[in-house]
PDB file of C-alpha atoms in Angstrom:
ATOM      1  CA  UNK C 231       0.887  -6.550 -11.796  1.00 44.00           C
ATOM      2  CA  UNK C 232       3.371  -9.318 -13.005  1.00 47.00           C
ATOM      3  CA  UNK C 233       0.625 -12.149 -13.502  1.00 58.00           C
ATOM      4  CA  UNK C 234       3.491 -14.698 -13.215  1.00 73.00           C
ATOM      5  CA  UNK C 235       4.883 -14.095 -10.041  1.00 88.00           C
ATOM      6  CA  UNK C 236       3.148 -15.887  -6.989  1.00 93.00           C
ATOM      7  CA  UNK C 237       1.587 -13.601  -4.168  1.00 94.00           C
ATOM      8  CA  UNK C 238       4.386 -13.039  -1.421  1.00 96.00           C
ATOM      9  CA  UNK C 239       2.701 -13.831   1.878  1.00 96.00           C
ATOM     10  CA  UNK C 240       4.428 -13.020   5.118  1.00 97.00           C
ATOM     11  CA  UNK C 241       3.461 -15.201   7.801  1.00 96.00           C
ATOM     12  CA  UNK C 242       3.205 -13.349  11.902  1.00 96.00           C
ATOM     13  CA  UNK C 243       1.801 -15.483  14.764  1.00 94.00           C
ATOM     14  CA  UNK C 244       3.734 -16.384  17.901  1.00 93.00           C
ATOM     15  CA  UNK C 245       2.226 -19.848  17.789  1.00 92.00           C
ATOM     16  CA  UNK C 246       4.430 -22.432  15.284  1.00 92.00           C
ATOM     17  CA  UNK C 247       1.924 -24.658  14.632  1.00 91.00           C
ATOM     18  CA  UNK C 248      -0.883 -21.930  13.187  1.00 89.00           C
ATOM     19  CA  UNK C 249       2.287 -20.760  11.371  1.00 92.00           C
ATOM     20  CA  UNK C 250       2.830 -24.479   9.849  1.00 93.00           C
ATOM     21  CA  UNK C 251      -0.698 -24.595   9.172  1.00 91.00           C
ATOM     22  CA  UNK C 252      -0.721 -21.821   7.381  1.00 92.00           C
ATOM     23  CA  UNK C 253       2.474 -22.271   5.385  1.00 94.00           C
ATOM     24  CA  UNK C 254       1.045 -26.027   4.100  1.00 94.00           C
ATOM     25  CA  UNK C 255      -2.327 -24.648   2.685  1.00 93.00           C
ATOM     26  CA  UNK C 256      -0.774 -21.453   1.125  1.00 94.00           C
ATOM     27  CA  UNK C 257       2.472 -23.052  -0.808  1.00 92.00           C
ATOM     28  CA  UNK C 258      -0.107 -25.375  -2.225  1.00 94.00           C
ATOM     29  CA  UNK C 259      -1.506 -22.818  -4.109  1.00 94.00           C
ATOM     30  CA  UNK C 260       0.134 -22.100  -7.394  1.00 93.00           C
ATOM     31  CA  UNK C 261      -0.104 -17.941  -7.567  1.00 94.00           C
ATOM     32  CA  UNK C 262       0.590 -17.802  -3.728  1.00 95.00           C
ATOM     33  CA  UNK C 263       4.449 -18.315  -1.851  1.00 95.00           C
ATOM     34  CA  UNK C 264       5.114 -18.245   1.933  1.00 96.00           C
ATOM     35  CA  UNK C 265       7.698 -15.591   1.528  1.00 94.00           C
ATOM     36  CA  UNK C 266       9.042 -15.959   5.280  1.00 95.00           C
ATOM     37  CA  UNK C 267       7.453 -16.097   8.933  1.00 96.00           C
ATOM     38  CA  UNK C 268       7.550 -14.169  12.027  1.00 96.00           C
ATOM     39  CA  UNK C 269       6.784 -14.885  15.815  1.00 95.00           C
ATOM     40  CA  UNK C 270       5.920 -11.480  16.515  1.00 95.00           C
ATOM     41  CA  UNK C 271       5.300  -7.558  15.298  1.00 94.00           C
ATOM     42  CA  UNK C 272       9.167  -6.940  15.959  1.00 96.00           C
ATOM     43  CA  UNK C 273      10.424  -9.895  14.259  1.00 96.00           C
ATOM     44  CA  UNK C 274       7.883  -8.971  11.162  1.00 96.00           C
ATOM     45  CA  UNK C 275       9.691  -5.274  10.984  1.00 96.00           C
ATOM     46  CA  UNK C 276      12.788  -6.567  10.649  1.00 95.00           C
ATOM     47  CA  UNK C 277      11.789  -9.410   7.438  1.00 95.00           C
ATOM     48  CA  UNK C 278      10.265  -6.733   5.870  1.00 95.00           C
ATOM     49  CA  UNK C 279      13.432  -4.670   5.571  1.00 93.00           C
ATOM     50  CA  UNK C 280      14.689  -7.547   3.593  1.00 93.00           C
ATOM     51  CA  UNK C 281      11.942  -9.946   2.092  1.00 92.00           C
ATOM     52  CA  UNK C 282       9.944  -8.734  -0.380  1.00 91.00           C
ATOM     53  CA  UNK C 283       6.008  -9.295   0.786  1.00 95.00           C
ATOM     54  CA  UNK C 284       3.064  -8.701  -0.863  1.00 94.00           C
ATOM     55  CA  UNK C 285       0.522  -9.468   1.867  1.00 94.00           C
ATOM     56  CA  UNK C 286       1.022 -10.159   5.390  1.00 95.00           C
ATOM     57  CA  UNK C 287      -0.965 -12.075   7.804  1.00 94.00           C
ATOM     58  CA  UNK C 288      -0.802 -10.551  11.219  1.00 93.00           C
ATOM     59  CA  UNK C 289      -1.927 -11.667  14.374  1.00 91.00           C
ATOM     60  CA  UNK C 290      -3.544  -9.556  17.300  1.00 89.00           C
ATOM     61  CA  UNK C 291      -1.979 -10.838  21.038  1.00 89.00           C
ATOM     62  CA  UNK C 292       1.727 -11.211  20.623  1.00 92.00           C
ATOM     63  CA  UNK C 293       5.287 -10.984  22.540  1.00 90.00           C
ATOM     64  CA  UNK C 294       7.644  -8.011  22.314  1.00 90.00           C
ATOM     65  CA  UNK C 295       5.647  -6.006  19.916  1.00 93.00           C
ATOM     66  CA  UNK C 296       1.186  -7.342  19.067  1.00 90.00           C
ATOM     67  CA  UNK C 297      -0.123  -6.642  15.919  1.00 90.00           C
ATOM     68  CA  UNK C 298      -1.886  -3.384  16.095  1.00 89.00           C
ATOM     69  CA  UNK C 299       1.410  -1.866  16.345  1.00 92.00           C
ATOM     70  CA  UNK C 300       3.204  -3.589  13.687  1.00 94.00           C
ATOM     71  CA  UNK C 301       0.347  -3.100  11.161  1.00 92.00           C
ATOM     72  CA  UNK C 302       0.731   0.937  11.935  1.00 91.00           C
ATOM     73  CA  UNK C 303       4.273   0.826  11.384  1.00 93.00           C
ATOM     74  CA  UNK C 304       3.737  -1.067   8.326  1.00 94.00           C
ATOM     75  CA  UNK C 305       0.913   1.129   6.740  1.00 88.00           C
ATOM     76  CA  UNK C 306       3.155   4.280   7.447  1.00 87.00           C
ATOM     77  CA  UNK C 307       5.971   2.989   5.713  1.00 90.00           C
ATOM     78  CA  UNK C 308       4.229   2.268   2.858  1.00 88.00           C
ATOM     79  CA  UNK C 309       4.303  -1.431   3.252  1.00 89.00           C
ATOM     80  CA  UNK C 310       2.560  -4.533   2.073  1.00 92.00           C
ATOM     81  CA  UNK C 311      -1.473  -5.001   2.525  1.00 90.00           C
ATOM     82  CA  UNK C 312      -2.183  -6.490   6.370  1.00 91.00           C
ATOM     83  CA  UNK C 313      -4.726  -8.801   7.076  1.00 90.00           C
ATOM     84  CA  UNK C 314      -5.535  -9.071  10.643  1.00 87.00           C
ATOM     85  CA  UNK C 315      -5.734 -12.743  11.897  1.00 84.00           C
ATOM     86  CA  UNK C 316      -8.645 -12.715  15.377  1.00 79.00           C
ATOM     87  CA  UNK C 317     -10.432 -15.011  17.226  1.00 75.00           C
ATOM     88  CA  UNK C 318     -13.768 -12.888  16.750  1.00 62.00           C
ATOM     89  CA  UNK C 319     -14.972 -13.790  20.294  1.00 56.00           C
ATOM     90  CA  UNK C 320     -11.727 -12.905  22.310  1.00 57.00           C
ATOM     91  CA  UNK C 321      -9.654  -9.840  20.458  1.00 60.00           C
ATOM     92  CA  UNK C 322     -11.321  -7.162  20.751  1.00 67.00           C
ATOM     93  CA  UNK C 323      -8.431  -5.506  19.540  1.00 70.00           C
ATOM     94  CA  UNK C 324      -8.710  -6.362  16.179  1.00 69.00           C
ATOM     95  CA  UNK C 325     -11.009  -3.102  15.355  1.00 71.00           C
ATOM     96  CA  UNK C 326      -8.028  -1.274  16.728  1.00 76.00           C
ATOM     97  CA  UNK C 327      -5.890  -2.773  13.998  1.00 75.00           C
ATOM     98  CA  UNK C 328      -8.259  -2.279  11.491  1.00 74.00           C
ATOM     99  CA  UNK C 329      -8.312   1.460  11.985  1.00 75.00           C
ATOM    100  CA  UNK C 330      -4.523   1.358  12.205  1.00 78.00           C
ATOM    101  CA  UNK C 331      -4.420   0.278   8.963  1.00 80.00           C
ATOM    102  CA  UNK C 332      -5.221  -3.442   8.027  1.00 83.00           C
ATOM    103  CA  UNK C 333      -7.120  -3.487   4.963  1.00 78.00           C
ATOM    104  CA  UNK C 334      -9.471  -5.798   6.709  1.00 75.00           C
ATOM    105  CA  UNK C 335      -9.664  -9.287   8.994  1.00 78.00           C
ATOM    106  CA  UNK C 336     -10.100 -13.068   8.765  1.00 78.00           C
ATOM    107  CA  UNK C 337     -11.071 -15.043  11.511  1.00 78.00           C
ATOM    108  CA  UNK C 338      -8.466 -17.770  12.540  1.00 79.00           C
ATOM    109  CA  UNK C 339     -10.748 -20.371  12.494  1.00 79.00           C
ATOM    110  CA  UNK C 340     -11.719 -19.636   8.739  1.00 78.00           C
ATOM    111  CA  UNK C 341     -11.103 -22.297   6.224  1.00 82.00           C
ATOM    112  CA  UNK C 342      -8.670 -22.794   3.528  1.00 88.00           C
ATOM    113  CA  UNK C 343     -10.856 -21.261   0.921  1.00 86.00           C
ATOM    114  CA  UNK C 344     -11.510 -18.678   2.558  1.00 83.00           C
ATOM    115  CA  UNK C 345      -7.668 -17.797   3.783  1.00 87.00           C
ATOM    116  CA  UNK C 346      -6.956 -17.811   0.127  1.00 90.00           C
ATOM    117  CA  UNK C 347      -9.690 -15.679  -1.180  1.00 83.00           C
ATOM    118  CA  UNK C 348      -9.038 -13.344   1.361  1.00 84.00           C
ATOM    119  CA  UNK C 349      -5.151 -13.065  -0.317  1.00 89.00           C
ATOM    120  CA  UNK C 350      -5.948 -12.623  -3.744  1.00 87.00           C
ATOM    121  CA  UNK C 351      -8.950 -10.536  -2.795  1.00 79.00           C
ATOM    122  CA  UNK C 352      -6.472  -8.031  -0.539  1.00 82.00           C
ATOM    123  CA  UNK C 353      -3.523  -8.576  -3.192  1.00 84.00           C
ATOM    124  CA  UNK C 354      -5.876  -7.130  -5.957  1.00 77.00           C
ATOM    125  CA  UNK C 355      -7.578  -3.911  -4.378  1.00 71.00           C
ATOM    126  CA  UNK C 356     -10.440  -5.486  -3.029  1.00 66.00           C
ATOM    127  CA  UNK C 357     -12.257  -6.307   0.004  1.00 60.00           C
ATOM    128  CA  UNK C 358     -10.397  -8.615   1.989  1.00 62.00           C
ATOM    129  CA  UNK C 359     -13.261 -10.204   4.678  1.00 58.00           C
ATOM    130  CA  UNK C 360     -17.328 -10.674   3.990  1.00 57.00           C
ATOM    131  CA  UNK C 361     -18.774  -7.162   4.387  1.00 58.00           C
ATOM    132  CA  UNK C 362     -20.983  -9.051   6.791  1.00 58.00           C
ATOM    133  CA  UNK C 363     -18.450 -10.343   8.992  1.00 62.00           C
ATOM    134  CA  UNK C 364     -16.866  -6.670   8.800  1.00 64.00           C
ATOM    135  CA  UNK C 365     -20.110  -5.443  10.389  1.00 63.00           C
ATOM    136  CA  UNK C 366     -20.474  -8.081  13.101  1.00 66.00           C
ATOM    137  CA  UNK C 367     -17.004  -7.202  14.225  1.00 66.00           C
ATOM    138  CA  UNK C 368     -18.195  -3.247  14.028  1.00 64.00           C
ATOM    139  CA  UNK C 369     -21.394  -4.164  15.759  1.00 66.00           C
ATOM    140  CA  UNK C 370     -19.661  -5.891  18.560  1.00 65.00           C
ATOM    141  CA  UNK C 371     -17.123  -3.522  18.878  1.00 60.00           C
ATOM    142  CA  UNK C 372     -18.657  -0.228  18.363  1.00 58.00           C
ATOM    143  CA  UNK C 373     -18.662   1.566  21.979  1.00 56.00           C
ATOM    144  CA  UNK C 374     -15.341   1.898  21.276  1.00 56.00           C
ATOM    145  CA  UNK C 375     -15.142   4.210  18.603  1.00 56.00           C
ATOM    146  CA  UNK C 376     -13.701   7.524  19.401  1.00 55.00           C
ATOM    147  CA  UNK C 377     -16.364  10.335  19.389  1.00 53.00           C
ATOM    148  CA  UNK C 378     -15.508  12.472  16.634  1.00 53.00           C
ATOM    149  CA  UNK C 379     -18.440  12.175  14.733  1.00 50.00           C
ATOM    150  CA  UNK C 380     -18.912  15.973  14.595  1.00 51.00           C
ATOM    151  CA  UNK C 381     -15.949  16.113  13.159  1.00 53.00           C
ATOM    152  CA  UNK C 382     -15.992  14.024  10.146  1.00 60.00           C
ATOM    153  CA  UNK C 383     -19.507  14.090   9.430  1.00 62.00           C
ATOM    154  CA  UNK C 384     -19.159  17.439   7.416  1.00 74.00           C
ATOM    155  CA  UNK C 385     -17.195  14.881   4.895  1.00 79.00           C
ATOM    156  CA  UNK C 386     -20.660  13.599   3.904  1.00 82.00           C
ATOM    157  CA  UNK C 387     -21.318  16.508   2.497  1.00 84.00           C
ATOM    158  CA  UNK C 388     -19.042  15.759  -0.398  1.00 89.00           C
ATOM    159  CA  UNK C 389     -20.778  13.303  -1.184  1.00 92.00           C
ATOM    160  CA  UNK C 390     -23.729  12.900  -3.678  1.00 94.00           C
ATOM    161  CA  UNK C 391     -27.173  11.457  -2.351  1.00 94.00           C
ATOM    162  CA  UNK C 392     -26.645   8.150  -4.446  1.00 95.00           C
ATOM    163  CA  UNK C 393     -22.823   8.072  -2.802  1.00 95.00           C
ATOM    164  CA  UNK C 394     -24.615   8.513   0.365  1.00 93.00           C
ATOM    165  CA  UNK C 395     -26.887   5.513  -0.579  1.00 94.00           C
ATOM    166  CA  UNK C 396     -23.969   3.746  -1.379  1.00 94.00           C
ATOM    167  CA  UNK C 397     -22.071   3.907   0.956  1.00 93.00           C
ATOM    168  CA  UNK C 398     -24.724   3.172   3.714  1.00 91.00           C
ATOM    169  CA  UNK C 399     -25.690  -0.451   1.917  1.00 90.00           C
ATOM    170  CA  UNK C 400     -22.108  -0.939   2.367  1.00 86.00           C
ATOM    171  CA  UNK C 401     -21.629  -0.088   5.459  1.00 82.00           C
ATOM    172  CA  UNK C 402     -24.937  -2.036   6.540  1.00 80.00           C
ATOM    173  CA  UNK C 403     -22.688  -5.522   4.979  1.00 74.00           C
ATOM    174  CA  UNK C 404     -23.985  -5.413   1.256  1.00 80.00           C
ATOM    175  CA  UNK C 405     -21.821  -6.965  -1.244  1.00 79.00           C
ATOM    176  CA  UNK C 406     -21.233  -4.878  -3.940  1.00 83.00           C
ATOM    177  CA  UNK C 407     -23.501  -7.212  -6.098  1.00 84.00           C
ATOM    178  CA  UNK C 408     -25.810  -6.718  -3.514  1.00 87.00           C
ATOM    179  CA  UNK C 409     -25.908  -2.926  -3.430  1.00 91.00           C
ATOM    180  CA  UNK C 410     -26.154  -3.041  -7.377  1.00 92.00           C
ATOM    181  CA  UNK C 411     -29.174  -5.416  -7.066  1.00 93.00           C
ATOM    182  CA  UNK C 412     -30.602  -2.625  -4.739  1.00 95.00           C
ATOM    183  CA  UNK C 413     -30.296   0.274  -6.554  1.00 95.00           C
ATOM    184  CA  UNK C 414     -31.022  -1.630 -10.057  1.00 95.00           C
ATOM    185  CA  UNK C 415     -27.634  -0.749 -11.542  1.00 95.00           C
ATOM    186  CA  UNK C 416     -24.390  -2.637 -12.618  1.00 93.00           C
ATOM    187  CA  UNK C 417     -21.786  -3.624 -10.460  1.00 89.00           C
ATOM    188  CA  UNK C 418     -19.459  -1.925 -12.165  1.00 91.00           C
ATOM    189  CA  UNK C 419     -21.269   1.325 -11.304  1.00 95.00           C
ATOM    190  CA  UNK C 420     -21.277   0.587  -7.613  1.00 92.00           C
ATOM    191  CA  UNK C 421     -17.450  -0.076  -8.088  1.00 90.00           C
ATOM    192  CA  UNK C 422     -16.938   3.591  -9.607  1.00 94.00           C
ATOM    193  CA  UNK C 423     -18.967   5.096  -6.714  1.00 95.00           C
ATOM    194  CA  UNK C 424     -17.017   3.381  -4.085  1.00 92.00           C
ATOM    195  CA  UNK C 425     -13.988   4.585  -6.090  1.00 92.00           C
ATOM    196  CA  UNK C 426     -15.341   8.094  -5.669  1.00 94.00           C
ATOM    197  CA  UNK C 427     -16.163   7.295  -2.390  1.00 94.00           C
ATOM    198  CA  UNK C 428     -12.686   6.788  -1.536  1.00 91.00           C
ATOM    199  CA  UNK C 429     -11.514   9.497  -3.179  1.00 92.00           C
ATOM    200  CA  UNK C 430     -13.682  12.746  -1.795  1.00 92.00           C
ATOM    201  CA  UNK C 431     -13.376  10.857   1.633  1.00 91.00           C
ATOM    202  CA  UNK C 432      -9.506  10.407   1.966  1.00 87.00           C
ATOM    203  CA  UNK C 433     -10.057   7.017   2.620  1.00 85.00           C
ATOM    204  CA  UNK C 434      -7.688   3.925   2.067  1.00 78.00           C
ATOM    205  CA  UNK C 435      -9.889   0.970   1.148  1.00 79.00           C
ATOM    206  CA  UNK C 436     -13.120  -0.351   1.655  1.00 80.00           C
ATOM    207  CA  UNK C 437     -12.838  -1.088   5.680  1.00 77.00           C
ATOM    208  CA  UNK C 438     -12.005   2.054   6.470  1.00 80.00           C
ATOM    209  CA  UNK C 439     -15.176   3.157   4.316  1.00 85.00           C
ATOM    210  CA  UNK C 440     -17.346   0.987   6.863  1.00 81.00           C
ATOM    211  CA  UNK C 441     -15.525   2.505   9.617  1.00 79.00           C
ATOM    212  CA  UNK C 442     -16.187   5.930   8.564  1.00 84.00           C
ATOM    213  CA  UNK C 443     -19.638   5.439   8.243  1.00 85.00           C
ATOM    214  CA  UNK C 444     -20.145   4.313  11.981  1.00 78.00           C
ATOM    215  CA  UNK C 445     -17.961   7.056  13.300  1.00 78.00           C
ATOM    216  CA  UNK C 446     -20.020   9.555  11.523  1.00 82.00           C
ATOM    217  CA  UNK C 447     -23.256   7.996  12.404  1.00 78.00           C
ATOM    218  CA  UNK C 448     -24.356   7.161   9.016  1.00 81.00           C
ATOM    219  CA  UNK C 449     -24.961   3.397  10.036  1.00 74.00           C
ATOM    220  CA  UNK C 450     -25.711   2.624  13.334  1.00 65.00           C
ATOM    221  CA  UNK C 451     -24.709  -0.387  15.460  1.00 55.00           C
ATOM    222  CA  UNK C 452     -27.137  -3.024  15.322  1.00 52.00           C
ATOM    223  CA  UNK C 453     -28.255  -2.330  11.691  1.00 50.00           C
ATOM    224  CA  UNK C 454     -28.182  -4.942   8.874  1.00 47.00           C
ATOM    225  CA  UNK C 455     -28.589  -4.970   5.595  1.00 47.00           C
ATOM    226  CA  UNK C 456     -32.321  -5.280   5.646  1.00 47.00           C
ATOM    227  CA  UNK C 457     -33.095  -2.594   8.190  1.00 46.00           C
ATOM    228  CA  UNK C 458     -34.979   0.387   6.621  1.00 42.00           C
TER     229      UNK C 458
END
């Protein structure tokens, strides 16, 4: 990774002003560039074939084409991290994006802070939301998931019983600091077993570890990081 070059952040919402909004906080930031903008998934598609983007911030409920599709076509082309932008009480189609792809969510009414952690965290490999807001959106949204749980639980059995533990605490919203203050080991240690997580489950990123773990059953919804 070039340390010197700012993160390229490609802007979709149909709405100018959240776009403006956006634009004002983010090109303050030294390491981080508005690299273009978008009103919608189509529009997005066609910047990407010629601007160069790092990250993108995608809304849910927009014209011509919303952002569950776009963030598919993105991930299958092999395209920049997606961050899925939701009003947590109204789209309950951001889990739908999630699973097509988006390497996680941030809640439009987050603040600036948090918009830029949520960058840098995506831009380097790492989680790009809370785990605990990631589980309240999982929580909410969980009657949806399709019921393939037979299916994909024999995957568990790949795993080793302290993977297993692992991936449970992180499922349940544990920071990885947290799940290494559970198990009395480093952090760096829970970062290799979510590596190996990742690996023996086929799995992109750390969302789709969640998700995985409440289509299989392994967390159910309702369950917190203090439940037994």
């Amino acid at each position: 990774m070039n340390e010197e070059r700012p993160i390229r952040v490609l802007l979709v919402d149909d709405q100018e002003l959240v776009r403006t909004g956006f634009t004002m906080v983010l090109d303050a930031q030294p390491d981080i560039e508005v690299a273009g903008e978008a009103g919608d998934g189509a529009q997005a598609l066609e910047l990407l074939r010629t601007i160069p983007a790092d990250v993108v911030l995608m809304d849910v409920r927009m014209p011509r084409m919303d952002g569950i599709e776009a963030t598919g076509r993105i991930v299958a082309a092999g395209g920049p991290k997606v961050i899925i932008l939701t009003t947590f009480d109204l789209d309950e189609y951001a889990f739908a994006a999630i699973k097509a792809g988006a390497g996680g969510f941030l809640l439009k009414d987050a603040g600036p802070a948090q918009l830029i952690e949520a960058i840098r965290a995506v831009h380097s490999g790492d989680a790009v939301v809370a785990p605990s807001t990631t589980r309240r959106l999982l929580d909410r949204f969980a009657l949806h998931l399709p019921d393939d749980g037979d299916r994909r639980t024999g995957a568990l059995e790949t795993l080793t019983d302290r993977e297993r533990e692992v991936l449970l605490l992180v499922a349940r919203g544990l920071s990885n600091a947290e799940v290494a203050g559970r198990l009395y080991v480093s952090e760096a240690t829970v970062k290799t077993h979510m590596g190996r997580i990742l690996m023996k489950l086929e799995l992109r990123d750390r969302v789709q570890a969640v998700v995985f773990a409440y289509e299989t059953g392994l967390v159910k919804s309702g369950q917190t990081g203090n439940s037994p």
